[in-house]
Each structure stands twice: as C-alpha cells, then as structure tokens.
mmCIF file with all atom_site columns, C-alpha atoms in Angstrom:
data_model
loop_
_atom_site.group_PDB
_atom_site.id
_atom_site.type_symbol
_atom_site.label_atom_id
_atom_site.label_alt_id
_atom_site.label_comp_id
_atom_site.label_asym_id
_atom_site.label_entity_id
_atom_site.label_seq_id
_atom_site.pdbx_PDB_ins_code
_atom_site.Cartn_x
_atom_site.Cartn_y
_atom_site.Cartn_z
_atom_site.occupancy
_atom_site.B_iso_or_equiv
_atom_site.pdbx_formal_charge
_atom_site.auth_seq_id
_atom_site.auth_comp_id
_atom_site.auth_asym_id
_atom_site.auth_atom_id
_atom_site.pdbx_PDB_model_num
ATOM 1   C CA . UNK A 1 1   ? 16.843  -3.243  -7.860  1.00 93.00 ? 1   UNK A CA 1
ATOM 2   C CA . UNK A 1 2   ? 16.064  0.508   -9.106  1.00 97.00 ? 2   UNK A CA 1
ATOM 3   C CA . UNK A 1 3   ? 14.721  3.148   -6.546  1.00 98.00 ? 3   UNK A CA 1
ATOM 4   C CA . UNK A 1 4   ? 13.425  6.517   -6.944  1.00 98.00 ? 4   UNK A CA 1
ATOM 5   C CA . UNK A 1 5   ? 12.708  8.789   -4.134  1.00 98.00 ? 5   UNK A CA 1
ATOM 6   C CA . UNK A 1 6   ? 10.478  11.535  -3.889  1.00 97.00 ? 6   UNK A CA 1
ATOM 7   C CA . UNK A 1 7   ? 11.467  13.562  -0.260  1.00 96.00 ? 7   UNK A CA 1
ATOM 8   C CA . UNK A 1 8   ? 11.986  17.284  0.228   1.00 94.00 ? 8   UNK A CA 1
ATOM 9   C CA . UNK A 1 9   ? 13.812  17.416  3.174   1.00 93.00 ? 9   UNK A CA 1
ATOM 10  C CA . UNK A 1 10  ? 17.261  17.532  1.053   1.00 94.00 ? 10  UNK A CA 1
ATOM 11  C CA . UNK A 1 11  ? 19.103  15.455  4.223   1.00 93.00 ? 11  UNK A CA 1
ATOM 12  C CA . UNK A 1 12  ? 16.353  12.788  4.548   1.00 93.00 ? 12  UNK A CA 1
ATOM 13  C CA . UNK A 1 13  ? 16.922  11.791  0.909   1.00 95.00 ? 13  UNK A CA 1
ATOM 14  C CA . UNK A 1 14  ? 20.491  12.279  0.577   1.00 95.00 ? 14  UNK A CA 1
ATOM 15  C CA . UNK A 1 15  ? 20.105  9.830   3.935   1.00 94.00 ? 15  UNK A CA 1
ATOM 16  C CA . UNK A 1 16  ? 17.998  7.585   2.173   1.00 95.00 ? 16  UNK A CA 1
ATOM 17  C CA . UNK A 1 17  ? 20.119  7.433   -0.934  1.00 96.00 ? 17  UNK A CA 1
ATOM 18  C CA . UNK A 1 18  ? 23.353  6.750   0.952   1.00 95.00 ? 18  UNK A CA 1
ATOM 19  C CA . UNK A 1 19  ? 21.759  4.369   2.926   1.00 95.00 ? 19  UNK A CA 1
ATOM 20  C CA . UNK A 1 20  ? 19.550  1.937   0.136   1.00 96.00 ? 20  UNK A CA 1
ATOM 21  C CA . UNK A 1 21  ? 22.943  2.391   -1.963  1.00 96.00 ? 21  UNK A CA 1
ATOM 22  C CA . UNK A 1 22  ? 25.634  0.845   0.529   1.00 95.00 ? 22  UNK A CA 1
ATOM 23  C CA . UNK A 1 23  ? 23.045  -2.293  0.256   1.00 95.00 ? 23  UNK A CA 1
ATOM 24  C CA . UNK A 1 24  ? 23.086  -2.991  -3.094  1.00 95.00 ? 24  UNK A CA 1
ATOM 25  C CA . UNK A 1 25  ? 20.164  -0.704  -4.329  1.00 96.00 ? 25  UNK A CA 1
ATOM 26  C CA . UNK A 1 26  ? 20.275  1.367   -7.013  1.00 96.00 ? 26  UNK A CA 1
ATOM 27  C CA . UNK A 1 27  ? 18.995  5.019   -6.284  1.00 97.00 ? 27  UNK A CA 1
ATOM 28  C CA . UNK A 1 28  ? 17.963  6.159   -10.569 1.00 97.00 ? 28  UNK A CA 1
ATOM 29  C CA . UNK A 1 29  ? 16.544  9.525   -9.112  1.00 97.00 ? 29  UNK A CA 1
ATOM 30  C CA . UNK A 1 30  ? 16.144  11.609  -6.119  1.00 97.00 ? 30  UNK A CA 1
ATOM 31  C CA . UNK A 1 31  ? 13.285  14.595  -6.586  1.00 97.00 ? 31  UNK A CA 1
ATOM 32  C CA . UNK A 1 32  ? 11.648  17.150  -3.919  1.00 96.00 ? 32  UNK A CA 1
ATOM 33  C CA . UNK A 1 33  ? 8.135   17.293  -5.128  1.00 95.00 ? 33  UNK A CA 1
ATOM 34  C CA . UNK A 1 34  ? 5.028   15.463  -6.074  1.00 94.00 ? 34  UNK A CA 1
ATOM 35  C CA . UNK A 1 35  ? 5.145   17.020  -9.453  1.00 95.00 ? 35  UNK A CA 1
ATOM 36  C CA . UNK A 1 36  ? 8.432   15.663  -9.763  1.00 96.00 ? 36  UNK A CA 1
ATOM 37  C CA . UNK A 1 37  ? 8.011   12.364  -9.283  1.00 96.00 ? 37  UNK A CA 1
ATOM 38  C CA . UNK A 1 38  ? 5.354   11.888  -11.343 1.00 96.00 ? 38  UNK A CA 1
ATOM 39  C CA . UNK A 1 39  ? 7.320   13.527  -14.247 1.00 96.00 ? 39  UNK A CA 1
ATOM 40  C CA . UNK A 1 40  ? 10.282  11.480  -13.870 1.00 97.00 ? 40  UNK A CA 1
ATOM 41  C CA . UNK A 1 41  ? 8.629   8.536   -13.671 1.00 97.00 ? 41  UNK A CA 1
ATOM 42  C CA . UNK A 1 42  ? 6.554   9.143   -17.062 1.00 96.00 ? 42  UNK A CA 1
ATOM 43  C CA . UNK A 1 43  ? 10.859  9.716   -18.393 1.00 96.00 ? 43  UNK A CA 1
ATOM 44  C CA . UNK A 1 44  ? 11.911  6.262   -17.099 1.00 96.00 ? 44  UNK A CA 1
ATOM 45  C CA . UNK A 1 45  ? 8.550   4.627   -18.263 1.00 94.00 ? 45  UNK A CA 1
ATOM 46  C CA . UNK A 1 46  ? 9.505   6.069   -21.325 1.00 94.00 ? 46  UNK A CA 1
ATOM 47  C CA . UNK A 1 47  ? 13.205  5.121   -21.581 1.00 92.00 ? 47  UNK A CA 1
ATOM 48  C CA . UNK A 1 48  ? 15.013  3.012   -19.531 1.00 86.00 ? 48  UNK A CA 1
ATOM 49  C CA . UNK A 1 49  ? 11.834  1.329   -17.598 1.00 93.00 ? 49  UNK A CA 1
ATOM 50  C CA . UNK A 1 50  ? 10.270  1.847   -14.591 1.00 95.00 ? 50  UNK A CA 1
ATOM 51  C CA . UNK A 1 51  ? 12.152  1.673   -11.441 1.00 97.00 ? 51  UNK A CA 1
ATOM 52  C CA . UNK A 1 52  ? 10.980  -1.205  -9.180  1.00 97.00 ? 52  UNK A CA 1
ATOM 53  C CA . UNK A 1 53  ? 9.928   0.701   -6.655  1.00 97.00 ? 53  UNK A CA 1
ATOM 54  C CA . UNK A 1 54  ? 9.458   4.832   -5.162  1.00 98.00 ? 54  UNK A CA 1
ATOM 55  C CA . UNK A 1 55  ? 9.917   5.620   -1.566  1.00 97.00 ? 55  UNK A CA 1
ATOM 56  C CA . UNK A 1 56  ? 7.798   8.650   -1.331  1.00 96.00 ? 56  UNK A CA 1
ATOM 57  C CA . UNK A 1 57  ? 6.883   11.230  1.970   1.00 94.00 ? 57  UNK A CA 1
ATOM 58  C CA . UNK A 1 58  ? 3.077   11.625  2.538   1.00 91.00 ? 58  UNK A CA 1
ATOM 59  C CA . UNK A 1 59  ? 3.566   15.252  2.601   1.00 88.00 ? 59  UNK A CA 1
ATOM 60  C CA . UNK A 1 60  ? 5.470   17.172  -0.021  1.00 89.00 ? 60  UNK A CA 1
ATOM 61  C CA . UNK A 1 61  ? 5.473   21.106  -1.767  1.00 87.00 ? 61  UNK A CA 1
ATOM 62  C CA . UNK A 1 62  ? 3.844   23.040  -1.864  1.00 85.00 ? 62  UNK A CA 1
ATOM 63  C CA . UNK A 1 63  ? 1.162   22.313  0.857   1.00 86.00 ? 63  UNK A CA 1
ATOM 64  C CA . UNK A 1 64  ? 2.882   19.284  2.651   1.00 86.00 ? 64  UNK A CA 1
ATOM 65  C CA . UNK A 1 65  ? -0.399  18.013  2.941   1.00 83.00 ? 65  UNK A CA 1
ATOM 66  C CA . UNK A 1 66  ? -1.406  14.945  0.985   1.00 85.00 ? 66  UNK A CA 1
ATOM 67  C CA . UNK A 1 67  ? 0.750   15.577  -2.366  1.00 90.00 ? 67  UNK A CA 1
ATOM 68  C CA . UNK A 1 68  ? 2.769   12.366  -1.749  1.00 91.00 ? 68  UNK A CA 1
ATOM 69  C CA . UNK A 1 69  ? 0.421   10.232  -1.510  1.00 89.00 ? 69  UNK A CA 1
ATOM 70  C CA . UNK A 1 70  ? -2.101  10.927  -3.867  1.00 89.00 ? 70  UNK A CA 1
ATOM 71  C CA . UNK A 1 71  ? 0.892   11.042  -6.660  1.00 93.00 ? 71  UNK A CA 1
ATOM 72  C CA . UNK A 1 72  ? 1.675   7.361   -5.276  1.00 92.00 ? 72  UNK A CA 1
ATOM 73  C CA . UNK A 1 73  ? -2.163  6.477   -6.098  1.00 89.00 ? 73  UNK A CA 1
ATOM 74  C CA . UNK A 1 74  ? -1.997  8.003   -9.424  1.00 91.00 ? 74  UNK A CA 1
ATOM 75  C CA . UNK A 1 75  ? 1.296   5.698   -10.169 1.00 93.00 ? 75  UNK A CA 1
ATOM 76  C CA . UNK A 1 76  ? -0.372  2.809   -9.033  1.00 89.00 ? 76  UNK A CA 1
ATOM 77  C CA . UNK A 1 77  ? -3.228  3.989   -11.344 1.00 88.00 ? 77  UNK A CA 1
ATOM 78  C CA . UNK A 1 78  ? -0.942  4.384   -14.431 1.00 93.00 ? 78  UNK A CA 1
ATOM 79  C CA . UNK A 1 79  ? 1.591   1.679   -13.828 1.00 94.00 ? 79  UNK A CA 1
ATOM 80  C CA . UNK A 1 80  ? 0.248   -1.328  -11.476 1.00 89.00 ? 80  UNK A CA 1
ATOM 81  C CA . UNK A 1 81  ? 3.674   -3.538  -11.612 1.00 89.00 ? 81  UNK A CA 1
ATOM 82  C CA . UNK A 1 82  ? 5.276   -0.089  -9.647  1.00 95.00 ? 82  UNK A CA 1
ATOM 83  C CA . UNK A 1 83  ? 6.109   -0.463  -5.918  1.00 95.00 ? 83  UNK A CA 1
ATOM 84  C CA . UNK A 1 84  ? 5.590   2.420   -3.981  1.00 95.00 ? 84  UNK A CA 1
ATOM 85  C CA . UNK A 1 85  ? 6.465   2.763   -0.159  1.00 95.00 ? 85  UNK A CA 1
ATOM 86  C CA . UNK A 1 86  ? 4.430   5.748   1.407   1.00 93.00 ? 86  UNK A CA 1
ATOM 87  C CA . UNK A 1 87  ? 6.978   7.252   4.666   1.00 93.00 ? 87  UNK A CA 1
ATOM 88  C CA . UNK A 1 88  ? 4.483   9.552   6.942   1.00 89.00 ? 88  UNK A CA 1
ATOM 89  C CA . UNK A 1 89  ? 5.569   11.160  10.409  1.00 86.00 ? 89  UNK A CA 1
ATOM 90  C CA . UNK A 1 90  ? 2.554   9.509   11.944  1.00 78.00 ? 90  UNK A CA 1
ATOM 91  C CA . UNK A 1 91  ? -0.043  7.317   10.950  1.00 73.00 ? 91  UNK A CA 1
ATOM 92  C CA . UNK A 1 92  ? -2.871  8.687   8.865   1.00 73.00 ? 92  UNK A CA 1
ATOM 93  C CA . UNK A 1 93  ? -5.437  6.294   8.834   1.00 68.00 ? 93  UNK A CA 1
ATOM 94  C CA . UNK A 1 94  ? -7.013  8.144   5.934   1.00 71.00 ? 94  UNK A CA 1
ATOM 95  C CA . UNK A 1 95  ? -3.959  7.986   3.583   1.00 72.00 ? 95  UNK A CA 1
ATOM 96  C CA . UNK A 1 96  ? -3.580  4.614   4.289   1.00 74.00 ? 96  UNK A CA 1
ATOM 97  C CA . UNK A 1 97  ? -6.836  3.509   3.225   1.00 72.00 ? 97  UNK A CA 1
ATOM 98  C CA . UNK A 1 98  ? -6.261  5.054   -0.562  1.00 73.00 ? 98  UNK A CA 1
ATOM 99  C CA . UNK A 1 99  ? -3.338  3.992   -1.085  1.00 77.00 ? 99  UNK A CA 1
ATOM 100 C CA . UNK A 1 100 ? -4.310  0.017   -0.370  1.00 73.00 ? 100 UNK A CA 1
ATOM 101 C CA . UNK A 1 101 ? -7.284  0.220   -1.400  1.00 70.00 ? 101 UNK A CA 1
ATOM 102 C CA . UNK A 1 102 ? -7.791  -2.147  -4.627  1.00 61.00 ? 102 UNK A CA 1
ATOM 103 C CA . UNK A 1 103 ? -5.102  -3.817  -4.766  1.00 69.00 ? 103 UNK A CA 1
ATOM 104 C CA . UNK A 1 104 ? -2.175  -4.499  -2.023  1.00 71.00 ? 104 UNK A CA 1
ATOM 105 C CA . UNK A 1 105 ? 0.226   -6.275  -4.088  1.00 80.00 ? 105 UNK A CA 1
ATOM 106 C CA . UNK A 1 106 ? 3.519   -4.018  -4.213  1.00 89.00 ? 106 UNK A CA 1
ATOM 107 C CA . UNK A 1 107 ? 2.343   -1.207  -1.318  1.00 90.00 ? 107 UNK A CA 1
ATOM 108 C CA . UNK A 1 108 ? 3.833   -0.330  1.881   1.00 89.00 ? 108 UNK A CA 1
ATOM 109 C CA . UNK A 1 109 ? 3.028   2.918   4.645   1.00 89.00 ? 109 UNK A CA 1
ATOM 110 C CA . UNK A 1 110 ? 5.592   2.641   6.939   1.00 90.00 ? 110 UNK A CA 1
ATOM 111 C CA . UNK A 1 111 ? 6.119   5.537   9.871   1.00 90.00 ? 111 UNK A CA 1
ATOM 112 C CA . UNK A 1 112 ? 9.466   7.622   9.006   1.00 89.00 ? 112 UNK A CA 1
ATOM 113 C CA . UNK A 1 113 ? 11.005  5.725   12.755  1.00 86.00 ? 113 UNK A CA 1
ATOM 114 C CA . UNK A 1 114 ? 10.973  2.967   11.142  1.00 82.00 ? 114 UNK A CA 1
ATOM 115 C CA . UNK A 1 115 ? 14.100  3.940   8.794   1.00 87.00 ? 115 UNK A CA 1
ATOM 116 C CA . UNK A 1 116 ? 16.377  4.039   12.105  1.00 86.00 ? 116 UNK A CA 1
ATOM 117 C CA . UNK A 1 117 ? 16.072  0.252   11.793  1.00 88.00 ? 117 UNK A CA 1
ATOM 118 C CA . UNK A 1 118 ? 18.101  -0.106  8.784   1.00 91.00 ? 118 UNK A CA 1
ATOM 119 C CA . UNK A 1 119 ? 17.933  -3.759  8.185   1.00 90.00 ? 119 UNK A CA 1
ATOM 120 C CA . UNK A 1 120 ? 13.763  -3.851  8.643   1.00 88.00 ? 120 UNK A CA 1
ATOM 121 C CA . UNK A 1 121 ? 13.338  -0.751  5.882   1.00 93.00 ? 121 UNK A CA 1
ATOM 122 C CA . UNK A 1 122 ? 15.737  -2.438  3.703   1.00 94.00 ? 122 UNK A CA 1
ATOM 123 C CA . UNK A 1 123 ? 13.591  -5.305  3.631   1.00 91.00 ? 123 UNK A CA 1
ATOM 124 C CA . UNK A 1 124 ? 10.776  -3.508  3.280   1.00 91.00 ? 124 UNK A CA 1
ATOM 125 C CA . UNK A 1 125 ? 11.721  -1.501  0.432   1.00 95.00 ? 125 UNK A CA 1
ATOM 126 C CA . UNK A 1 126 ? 12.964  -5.079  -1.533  1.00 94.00 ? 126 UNK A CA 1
ATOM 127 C CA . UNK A 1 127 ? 9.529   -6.440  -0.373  1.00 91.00 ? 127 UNK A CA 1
ATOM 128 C CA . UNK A 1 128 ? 7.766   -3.772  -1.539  1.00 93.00 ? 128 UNK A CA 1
ATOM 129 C CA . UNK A 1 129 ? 9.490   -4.059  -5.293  1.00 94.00 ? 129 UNK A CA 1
ATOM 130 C CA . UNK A 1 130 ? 9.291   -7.458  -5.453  1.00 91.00 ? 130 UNK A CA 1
ATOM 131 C CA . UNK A 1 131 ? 5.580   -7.094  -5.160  1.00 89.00 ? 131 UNK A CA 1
ATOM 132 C CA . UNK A 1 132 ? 4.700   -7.879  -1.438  1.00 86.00 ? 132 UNK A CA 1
ATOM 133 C CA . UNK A 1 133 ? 3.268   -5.864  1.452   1.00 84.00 ? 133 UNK A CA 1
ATOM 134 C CA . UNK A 1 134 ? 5.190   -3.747  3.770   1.00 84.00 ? 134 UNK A CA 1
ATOM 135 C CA . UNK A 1 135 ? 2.958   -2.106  6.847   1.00 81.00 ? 135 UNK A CA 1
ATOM 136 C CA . UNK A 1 136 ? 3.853   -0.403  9.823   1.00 82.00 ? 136 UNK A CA 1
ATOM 137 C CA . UNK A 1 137 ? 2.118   -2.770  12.650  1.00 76.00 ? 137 UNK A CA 1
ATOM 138 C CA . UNK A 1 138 ? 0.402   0.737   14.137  1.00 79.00 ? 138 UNK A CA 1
ATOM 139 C CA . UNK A 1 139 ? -0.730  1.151   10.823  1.00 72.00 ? 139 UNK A CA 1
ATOM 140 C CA . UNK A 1 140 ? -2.300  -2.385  10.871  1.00 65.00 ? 140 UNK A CA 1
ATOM 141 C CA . UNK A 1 141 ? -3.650  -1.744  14.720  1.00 66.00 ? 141 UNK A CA 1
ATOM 142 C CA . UNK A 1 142 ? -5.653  1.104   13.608  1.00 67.00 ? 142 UNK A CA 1
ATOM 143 C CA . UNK A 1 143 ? -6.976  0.263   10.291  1.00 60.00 ? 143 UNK A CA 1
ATOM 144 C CA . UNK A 1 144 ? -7.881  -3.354  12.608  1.00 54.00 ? 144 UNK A CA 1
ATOM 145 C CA . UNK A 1 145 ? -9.432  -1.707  15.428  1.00 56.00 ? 145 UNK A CA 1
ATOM 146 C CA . UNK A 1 146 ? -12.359 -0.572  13.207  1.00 52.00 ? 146 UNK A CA 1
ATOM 147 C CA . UNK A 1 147 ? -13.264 -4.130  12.316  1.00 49.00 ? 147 UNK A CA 1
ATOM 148 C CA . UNK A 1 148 ? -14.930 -6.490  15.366  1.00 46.00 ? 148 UNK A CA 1
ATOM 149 C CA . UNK A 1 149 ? -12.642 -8.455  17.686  1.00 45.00 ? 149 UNK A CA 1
ATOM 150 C CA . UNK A 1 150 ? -12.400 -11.847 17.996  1.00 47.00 ? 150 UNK A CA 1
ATOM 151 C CA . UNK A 1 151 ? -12.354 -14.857 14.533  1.00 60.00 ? 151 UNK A CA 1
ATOM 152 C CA . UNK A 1 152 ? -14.367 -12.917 12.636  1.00 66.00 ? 152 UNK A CA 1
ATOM 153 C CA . UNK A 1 153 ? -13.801 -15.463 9.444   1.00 76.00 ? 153 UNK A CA 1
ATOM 154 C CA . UNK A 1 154 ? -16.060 -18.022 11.781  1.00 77.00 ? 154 UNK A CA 1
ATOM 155 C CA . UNK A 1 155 ? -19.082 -16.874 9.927   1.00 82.00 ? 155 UNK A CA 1
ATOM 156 C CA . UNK A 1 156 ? -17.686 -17.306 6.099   1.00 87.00 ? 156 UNK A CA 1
ATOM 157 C CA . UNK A 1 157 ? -18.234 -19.878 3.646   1.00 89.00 ? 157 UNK A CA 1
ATOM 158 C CA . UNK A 1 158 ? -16.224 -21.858 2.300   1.00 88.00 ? 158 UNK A CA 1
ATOM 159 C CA . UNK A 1 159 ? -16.541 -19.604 -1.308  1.00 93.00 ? 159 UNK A CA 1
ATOM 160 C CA . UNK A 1 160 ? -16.414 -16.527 1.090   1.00 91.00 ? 160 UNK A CA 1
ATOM 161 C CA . UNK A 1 161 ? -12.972 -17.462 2.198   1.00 87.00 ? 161 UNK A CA 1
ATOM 162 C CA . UNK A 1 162 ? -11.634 -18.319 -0.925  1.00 88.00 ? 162 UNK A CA 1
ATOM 163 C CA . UNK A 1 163 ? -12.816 -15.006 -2.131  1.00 91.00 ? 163 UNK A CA 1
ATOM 164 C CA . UNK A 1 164 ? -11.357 -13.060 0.471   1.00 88.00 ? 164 UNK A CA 1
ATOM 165 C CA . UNK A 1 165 ? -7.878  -14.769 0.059   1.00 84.00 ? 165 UNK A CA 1
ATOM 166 C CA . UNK A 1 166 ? -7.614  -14.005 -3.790  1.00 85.00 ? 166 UNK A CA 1
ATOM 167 C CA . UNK A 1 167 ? -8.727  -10.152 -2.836  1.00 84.00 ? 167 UNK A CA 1
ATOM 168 C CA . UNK A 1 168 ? -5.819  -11.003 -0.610  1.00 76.00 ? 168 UNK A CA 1
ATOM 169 C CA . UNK A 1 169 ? -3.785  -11.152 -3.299  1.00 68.00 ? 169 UNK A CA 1
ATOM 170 C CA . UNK A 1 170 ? -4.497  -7.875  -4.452  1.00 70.00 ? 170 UNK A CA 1
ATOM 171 C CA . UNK A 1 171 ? -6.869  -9.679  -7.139  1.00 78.00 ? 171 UNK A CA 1
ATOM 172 C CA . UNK A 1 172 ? -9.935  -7.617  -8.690  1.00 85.00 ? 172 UNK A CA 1
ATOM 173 C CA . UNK A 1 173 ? -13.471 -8.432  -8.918  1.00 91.00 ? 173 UNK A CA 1
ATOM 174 C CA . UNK A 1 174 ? -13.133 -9.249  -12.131 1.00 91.00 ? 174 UNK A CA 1
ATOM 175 C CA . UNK A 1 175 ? -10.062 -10.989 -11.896 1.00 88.00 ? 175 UNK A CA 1
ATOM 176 C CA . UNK A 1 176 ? -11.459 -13.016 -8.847  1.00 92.00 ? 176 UNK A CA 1
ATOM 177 C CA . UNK A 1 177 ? -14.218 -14.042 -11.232 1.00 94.00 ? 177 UNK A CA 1
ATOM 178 C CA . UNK A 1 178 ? -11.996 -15.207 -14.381 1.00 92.00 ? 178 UNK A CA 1
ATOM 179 C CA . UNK A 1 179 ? -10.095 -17.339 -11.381 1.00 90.00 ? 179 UNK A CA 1
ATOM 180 C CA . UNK A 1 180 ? -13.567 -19.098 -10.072 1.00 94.00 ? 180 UNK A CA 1
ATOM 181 C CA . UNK A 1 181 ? -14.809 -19.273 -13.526 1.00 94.00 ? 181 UNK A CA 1
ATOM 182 C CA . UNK A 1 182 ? -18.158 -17.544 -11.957 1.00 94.00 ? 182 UNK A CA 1
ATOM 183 C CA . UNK A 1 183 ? -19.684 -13.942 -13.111 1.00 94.00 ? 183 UNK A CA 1
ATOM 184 C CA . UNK A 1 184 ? -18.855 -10.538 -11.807 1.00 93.00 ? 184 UNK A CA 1
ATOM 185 C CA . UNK A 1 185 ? -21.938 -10.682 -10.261 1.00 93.00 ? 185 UNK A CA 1
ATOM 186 C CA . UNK A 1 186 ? -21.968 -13.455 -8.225  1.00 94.00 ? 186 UNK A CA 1
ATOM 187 C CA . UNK A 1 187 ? -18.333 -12.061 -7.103  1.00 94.00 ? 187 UNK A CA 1
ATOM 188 C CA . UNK A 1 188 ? -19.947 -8.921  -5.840  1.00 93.00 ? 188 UNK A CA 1
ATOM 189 C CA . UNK A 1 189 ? -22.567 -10.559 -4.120  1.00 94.00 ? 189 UNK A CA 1
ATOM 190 C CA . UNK A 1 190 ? -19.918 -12.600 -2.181  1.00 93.00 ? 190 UNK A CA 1
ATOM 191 C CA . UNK A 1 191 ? -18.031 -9.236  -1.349  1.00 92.00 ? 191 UNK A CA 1
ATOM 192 C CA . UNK A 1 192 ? -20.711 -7.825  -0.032  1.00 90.00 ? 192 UNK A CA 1
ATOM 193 C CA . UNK A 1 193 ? -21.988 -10.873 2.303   1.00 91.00 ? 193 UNK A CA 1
ATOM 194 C CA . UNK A 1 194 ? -17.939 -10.324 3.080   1.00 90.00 ? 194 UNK A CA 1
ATOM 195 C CA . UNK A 1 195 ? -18.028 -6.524  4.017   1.00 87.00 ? 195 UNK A CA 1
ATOM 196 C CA . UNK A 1 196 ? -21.582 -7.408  5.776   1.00 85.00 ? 196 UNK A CA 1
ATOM 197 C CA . UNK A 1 197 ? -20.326 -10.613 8.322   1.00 85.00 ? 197 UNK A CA 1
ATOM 198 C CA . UNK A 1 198 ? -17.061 -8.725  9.172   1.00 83.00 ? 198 UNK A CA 1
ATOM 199 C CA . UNK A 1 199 ? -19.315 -5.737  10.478  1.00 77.00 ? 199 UNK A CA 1
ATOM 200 C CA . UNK A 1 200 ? -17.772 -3.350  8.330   1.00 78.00 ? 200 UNK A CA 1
ATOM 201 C CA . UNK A 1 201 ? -21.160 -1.297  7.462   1.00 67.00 ? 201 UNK A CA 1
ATOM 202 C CA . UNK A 1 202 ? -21.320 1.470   4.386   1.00 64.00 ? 202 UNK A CA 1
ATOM 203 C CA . UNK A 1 203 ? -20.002 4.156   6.529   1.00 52.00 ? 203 UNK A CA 1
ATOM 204 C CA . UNK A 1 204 ? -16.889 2.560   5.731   1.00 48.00 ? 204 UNK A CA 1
ATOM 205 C CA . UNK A 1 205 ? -17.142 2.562   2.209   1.00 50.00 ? 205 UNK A CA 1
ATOM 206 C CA . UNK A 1 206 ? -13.376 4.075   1.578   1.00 48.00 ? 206 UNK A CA 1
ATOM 207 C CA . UNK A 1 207 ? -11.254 1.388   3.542   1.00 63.00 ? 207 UNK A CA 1
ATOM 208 C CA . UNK A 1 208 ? -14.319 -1.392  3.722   1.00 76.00 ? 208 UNK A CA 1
ATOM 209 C CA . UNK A 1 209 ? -11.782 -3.431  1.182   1.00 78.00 ? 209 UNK A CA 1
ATOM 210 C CA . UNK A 1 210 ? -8.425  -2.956  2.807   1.00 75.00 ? 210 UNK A CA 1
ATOM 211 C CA . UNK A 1 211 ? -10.072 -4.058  6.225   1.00 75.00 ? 211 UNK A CA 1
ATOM 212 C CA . UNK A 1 212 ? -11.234 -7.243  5.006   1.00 79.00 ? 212 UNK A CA 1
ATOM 213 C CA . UNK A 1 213 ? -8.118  -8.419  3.683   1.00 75.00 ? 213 UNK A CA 1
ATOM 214 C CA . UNK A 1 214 ? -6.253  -6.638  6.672   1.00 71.00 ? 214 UNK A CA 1
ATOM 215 C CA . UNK A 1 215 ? -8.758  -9.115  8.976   1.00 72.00 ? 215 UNK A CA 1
ATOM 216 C CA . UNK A 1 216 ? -8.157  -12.071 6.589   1.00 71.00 ? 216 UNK A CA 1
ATOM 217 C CA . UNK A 1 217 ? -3.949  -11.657 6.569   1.00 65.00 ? 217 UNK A CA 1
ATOM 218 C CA . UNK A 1 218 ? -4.548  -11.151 10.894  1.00 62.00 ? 218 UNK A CA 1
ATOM 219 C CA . UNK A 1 219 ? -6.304  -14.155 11.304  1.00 60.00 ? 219 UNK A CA 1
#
C-alpha cells in the first residue's frame, strides 16, 4: 500500500512516515505544501502510478488556511480511484462538507488526536485506500446535528431508499440512473423529494448531499 503525505510541520510527517512504515506501508513521498502535493502526484500519475492514498493537513503554506484541503478536492477531481485522508486540528464543518461532497467512496477527515491511537489511524488510512470511509465521530455529530432527530428514513419510499443507499455508495446521478435503468431526471426528482423529507432545505445547498447519506449510514 503506497502513501504520500502532504504536512509541513517537518516532525509531524517524519512522525507519520515512521509510524505508517513500521506497519507495512509504504511512504513514496513526504512534501510541505499544497503545491507540492499536487505536483508530485501529477509525477507518480505519470510514472510509477498513483499512490493509494495521501494523508494531507487542512492547513498548509503559505496561508495555513484551506490549501490542504482544497488540493485534496482537486485530486479527487483529477483522479477519483485516489484516497485522500484530510488531518485538521479541529473540526471544520465547512471543509468537511467539500471534501465529501459527491462522492464518499475513498475519503476520510479525521481530527490530528486521533493519530495518538495508532492502531485506529492505521486502519483508517488502509480503509481509506482501499476505497472506504474514514470519519472522525465529532465530525459525523456535527455534520448530523443539522439534519432532524429521530428515523428520519420513516417517510421514504421504497425507490427513495434505494436511491439514497447507491448515493451511499458514493454513486452519481447519473450513475444511480444507468443502475435503475431510469432517466437522470427521474433520479433528480427522487433526490430532491430526498433532500426535502430529511428537512435539509436550500440553505444547505453545499453539504445537503453528504447529510443525506451521513443520515442514511446513521440509521
């Protein structure tokens, strides 16, 4: 399994290096900067493959404000089979929301406390590459806690369900349609009776998607 990781604080990634490489992982690069990463991933991509997944900070040079993750949603962008494991210092709901939102196949926002538990980041960070979900339960509690209380699924259909699962998945609109054998329209119209029973209104029009499947995986 082939890791990058994209950290500035030189002792965090020598750290996480050391550590993901006494378990078996195999660290291919270790870079400082959002610019960075993205340039050495476009060098793997273009000779020995993409790594499986990149552990990357939320904040990086030179602002240390969003750098990390917005390079994260441009790999995702560029190279959908790529992993990538957002670390933050504390949960940013905002963050969160673009980087699972469309897809949440291969994806994980963990909190940077959670790498003192060795064996649970490890696991994460193989989860994460093999093309599962890794999120920090507060990041789950707040991105929930917008969304009513209670079995909120009650009021689905049957087809409303079965919709929500494959978005689940991480599946498109499209690619939900192709799977029902129904059109892209009838899809959206489902999403939308979705977004509308689960109470998430248009104010929510960034994480509306993400919060659905959130509900759907809590239920």
């Amino acid at each position: 399994m082939r890791v990058v990781i994209a950290e500035d604080s030189v002792l965090l990634r020598e750290g996480l290096t050391r550590l993901l490489t006494d378990r078996g992982l195999e660290v291919v690069a270790g870079v400082a900067d959002a610019a960075a990463l993205l340039k050495t991933i476009d060098e793997l991509a273009a000779g020995d493959g993409l790594p499986d997944v990149v552990v990357a900070d939320v904040r990086m040079p030179p602002s240390f404000t969003d750098e990390g993750v917005r390079a994260c949603v441009a790999l995702r962008d560029k190279f959908p089979g790529l992993g990538v494991l957002v670390l933050s210092q504390y949960v940013e709901e905002q963050y969160a929301g673009e980087l699972l939102a469309g897809s949440t196949r291969g994806v994980g926002y963990l909190l940077k406390d959670r790498v003192a538990e060795v064996r649970e980041f490890v696991d994460a960070v193989q989860r994460v590459a093999q093309g599962g979900t890794a999120l920090d339960p507060e990041v789950v509690q707040q991105l929930l806690s917008r969304s009513r209380k209670g079995d909120v699924l009650v009021g689905l259909t049957p087809r409303e369900r079965e919709v929500l699962a494959l978005m689940a998945e991480g599946r498109t609109n499209a690619a939900i349609a192709k799977q029902l054998v129904v059109s892209d329209g009838a899809v959206e119209k489902h999403v939308s009776n979705i977004f509308q029973k689960l109470g998430l209104g248009q104010s929510q029009q960034d994480h509306r998607r993400v919060l659905a499947v959130l509900t759907y995986l809590n239920s």
